[in-house]
Short mmCIF file of C-alpha atoms and ligand atoms in Angstrom, two decimals:
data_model
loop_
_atom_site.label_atom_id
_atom_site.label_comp_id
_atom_site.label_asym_id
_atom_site.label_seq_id
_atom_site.Cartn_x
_atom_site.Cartn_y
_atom_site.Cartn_z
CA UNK A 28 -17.51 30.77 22.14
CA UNK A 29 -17.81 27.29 24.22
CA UNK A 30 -14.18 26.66 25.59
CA UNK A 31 -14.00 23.47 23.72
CA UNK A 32 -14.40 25.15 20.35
CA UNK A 33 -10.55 25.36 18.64
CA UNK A 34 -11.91 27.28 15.39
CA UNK A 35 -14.84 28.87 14.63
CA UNK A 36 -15.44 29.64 11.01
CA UNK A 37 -18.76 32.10 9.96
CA UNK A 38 -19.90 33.24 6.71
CA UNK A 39 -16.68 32.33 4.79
CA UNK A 40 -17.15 33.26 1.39
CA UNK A 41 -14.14 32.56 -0.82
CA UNK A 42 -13.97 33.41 -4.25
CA UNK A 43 -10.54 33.24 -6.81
CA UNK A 44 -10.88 36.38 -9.19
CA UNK A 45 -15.00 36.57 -10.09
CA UNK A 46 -15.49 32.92 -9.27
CA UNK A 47 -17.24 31.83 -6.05
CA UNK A 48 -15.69 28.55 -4.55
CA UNK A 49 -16.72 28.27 -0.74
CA UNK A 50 -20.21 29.77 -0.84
CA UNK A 51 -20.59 31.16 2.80
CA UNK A 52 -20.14 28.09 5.44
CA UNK A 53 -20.02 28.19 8.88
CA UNK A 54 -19.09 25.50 11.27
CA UNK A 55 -16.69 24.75 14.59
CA UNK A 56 -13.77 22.54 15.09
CA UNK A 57 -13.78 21.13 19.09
CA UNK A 58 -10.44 21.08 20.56
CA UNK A 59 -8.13 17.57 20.68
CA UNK A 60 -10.85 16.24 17.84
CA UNK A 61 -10.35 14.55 14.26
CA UNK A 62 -12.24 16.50 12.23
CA UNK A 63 -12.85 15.34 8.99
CA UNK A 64 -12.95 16.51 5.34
CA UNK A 65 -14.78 14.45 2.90
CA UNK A 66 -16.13 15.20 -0.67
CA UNK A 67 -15.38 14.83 -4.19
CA UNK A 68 -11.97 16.94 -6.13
CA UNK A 69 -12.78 20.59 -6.32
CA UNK A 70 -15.19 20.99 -3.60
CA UNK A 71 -12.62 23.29 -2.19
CA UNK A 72 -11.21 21.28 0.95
CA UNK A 73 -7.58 22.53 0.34
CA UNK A 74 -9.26 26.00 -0.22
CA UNK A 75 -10.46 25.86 2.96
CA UNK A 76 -7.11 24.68 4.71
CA UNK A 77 -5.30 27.21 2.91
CA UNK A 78 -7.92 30.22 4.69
CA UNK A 79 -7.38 28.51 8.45
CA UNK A 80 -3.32 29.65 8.25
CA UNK A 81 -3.97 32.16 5.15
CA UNK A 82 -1.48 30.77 2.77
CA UNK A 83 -4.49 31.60 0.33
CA UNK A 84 -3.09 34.96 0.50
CA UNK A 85 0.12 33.51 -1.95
CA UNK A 86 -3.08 33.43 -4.61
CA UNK A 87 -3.18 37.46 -5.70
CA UNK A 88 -6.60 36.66 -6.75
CA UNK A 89 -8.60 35.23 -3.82
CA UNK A 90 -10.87 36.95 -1.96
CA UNK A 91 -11.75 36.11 1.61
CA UNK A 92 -14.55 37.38 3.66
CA UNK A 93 -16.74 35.85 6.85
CA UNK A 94 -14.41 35.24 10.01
CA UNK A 95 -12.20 32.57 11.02
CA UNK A 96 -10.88 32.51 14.87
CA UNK A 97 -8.70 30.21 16.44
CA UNK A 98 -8.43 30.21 19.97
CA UNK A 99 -10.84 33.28 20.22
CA UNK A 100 -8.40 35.48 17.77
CA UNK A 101 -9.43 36.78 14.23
CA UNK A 102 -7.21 34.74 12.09
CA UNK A 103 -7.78 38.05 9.29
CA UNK A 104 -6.38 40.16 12.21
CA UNK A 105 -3.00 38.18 13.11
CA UNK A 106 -0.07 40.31 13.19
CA UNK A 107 2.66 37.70 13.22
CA UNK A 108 1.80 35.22 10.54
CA UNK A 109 4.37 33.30 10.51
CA UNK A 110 3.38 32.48 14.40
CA UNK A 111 -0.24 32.14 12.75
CA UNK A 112 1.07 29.62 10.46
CA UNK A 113 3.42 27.44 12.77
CA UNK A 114 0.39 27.15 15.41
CA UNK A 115 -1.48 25.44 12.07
CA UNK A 116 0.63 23.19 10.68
CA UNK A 117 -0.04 21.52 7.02
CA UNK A 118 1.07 18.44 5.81
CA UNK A 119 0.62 18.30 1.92
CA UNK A 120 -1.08 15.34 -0.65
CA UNK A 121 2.52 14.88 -1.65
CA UNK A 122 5.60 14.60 0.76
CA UNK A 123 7.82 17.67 0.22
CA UNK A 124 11.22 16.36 1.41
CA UNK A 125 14.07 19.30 1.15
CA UNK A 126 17.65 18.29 -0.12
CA UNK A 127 19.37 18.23 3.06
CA UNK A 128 19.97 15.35 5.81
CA UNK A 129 17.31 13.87 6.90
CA UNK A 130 18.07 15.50 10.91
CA UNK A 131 18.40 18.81 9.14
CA UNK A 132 14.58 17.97 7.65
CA UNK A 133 13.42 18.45 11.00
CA UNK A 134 15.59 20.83 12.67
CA UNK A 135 15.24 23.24 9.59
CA UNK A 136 12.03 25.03 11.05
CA UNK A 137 13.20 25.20 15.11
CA UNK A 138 16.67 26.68 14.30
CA UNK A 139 14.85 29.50 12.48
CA UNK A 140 12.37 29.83 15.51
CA UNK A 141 15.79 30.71 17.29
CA UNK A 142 16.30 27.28 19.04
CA UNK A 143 20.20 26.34 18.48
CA UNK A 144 21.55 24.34 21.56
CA UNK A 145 22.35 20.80 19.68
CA UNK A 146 21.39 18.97 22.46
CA UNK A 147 17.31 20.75 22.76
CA UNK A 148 17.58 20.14 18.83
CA UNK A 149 18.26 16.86 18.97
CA UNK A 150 15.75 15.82 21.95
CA UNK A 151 13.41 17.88 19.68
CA UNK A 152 14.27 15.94 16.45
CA UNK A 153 14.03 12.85 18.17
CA UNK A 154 10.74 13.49 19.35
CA UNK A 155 9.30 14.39 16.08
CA UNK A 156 10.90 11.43 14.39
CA UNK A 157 9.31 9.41 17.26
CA UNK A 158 6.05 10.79 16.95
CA UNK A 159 5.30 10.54 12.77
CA UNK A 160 6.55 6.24 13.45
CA UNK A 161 10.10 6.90 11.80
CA UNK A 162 12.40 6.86 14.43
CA UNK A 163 13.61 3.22 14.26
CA UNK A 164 13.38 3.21 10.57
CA UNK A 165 16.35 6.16 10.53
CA UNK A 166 17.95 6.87 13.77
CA UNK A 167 21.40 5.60 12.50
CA UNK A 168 21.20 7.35 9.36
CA UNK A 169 20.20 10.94 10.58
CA UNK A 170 22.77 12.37 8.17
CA UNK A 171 21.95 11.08 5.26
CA UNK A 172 19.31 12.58 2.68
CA UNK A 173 16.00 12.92 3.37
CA UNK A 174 15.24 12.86 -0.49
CA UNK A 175 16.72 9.22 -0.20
CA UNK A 176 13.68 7.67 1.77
CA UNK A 177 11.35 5.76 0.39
CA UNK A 178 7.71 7.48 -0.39
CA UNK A 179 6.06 6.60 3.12
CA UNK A 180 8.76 7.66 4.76
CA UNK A 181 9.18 10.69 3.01
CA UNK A 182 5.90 11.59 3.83
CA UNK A 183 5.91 10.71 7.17
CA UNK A 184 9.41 13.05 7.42
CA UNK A 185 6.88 15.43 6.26
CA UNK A 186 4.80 15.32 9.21
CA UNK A 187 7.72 14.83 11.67
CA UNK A 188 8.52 18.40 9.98
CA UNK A 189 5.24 19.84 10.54
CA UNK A 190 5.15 18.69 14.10
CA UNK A 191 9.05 20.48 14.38
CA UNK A 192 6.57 23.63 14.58
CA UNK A 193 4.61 22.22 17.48
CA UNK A 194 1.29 23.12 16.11
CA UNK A 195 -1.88 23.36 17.89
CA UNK A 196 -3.40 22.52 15.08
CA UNK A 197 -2.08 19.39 12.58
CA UNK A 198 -3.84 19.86 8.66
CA UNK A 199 -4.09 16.67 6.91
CA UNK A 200 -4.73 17.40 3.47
CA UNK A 201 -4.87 13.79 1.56
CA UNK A 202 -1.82 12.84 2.81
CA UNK A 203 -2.05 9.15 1.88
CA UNK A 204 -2.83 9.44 -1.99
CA UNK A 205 1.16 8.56 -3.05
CA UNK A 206 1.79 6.30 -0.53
CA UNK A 207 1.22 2.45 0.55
CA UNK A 208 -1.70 1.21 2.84
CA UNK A 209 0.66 -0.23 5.35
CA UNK A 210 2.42 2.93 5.53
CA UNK A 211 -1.11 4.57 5.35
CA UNK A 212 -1.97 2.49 8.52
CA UNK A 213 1.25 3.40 10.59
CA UNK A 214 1.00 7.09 9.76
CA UNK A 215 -3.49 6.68 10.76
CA UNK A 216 -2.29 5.53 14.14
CA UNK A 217 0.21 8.21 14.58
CA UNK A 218 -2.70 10.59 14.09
CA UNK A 219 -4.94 8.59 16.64
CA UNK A 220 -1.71 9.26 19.28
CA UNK A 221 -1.08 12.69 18.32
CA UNK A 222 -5.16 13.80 19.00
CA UNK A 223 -4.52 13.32 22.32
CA UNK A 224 -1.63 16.93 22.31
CA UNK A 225 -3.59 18.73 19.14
CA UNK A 226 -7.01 18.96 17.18
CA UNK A 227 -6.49 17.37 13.58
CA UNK A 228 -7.74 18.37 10.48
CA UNK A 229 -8.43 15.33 8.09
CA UNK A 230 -8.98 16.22 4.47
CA UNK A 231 -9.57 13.07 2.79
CA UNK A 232 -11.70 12.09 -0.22
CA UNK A 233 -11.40 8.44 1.00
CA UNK A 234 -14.60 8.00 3.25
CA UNK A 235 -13.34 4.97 4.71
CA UNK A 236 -10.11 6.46 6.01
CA UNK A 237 -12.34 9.49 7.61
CA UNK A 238 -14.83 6.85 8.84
CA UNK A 239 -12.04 5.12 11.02
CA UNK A 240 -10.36 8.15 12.07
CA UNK A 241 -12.87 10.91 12.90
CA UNK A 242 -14.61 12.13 15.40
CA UNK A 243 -16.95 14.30 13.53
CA UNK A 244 -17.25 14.80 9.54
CA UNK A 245 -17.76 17.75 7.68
CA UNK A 246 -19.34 16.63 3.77
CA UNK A 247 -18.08 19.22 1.83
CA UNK A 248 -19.41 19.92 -1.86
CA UNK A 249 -18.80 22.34 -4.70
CA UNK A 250 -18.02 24.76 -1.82
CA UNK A 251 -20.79 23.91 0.45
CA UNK A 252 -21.90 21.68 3.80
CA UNK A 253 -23.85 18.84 3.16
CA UNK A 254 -23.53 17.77 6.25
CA UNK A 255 -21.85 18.12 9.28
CA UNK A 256 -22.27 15.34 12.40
CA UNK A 257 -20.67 12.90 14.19
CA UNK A 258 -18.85 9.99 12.52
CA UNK A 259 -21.59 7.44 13.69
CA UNK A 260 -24.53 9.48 11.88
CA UNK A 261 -22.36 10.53 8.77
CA UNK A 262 -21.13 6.97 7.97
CA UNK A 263 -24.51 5.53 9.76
CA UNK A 264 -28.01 3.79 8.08
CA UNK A 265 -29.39 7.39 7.99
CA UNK A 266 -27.64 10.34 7.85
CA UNK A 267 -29.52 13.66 7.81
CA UNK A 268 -29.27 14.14 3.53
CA UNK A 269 -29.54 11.93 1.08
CA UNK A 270 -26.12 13.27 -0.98
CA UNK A 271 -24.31 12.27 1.93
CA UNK A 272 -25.78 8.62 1.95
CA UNK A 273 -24.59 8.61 -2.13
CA UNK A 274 -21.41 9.72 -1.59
CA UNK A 275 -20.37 7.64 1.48
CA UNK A 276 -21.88 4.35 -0.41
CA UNK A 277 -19.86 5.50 -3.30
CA UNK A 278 -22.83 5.72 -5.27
CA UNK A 279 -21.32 9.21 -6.68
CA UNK A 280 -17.68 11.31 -6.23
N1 LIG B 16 -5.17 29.26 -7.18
C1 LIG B 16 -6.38 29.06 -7.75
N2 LIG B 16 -6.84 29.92 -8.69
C2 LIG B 16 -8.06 29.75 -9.25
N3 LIG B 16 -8.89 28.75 -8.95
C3 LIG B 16 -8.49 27.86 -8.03
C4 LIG B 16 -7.21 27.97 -7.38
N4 LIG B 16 -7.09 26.94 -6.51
C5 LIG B 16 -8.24 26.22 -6.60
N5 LIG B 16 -9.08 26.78 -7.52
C6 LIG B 16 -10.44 26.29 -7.85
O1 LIG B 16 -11.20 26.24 -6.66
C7 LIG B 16 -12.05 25.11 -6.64
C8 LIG B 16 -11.75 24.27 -5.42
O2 LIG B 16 -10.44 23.72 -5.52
P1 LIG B 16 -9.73 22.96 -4.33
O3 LIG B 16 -9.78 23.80 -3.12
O4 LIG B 16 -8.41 22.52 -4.81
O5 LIG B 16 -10.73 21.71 -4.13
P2 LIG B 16 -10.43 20.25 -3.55
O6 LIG B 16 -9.26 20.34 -2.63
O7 LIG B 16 -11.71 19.88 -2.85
O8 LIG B 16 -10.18 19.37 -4.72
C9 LIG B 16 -11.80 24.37 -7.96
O9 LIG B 16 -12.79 24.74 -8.85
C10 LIG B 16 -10.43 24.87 -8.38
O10 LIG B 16 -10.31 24.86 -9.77
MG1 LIG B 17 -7.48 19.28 -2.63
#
């Protein structure tokens, strides 16, 4: 496996009870890269999230088979999954913002990794805060609930909670669909910051948001790879299949 290659995905077949969704694909993700996600609803891009950090496994029903390895290691082999799932971390379409304060949002997920000194929490909380673009908006309101915020900011407390992991790995999966374009913006140029400490995994079905983020785009459909290339062929005058043309033009999806 070249060292730049984060994940390596072969043969992944996924199928929920007797139907096939994700029809045997096999691709790599390169370290500190967007990667993008593009296609149409139910051409199983969450799916696919959900197998990288095997949260699929809360669906009884899904069967998984091909190999996934991050970093070299057989994701289906992972002893500690909850390690599994903090080095991937996953931001939802919709924020998820839990009752509490809007400090205790963040620190929720450290304290149970075992970190308690206030003063590493709060130079940890900080951080996150600074990195999703929040910071300024609620540094003298820590305390208060983090259910309060407004939708963009909920959302981007959301990823200021994923990065409380510190993930090698950041999963996108259309976070922008309930929230503003200037909030949209903010949170796209947090994402062009953060590539620089993790590799990103962009699930969008907006083309133009993948176009201006990624470095390479996977076109995913009904469960299979249209295409796969770099941003400048996919959203180029000629990419390698026609379907991919359509759907960036919006001529389908
Ligand atoms: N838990 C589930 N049980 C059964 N079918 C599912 C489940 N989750 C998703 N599917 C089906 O898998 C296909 C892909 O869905 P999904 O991964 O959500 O696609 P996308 O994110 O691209 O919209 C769809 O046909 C959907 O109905
Ligand atoms: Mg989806």
């Amino acid at each position: 496996m070249p060292a730049d290659t984060h994940v390596e995905v072969r043969d992944l077949r996924l199928a929920y009870g007797t139907k096939e969704v994700i029809h045997g694909i096999s691709f790599d993700i390169r370290r500190n890269e967007i990667f993008g996600v593009i296609g149409p609803a139910q051409s199983a891009k969450t799916s696919l999230l959900r197998c990288l950090n095997r949260t699929i496994e809360f669906s009884p029903e899904a069967r998984v088979s091909g190999s996934i390895h991050v970093d070299g290691e057989d994701v289906r082999q992972v002893k500690d999954l909850y390690g599994l799932r903090r080095k991937i971390g996953m931001v939802a379409p919709l924020p998820v913002g839990l009752p509490i304060s809007i400090y205790d949002n963040v620190a929720f997920a450290p304290r149970c990794a075992g970190l308690t000194r206030k003063g590493d929490l709060d130079d940890l909380v900080e951080q996150c805060l600074r990195q999703a673009a929040l910071w300024d908006e609620v540094k003298d309101r820590l305390n208060s609930l983090g259910t309060k915020l407004s939708g963009g900011q909920q959302q981007r407390l959301t990823i200021a909670r994923a990065l409380s992991h510190q993930p090698e790995i950041l999963c996108l999966d259309e976070f922008s669909i309930a929230i503003d374009p200037v909030t949209t913006m903010r949170i796209e140029d947090v994402l062009k910051e953060l590539r620089k400490d993790m590799t990103i995994i962009l699930v969008t079905n907006l083309t133009q948001q993948a176009r201006r983020l990624t470095d390479r785009t996977m076109f995913l459909w009904n469960g299979e790879i249209i295409e796969l290339d770099r941003n400048a062929v996919i959203f180029g005058d000629q990419p390698g299949d026609k379907r991919t043309y359509d759907y960036v033009m919006g001529i389908f999806g």
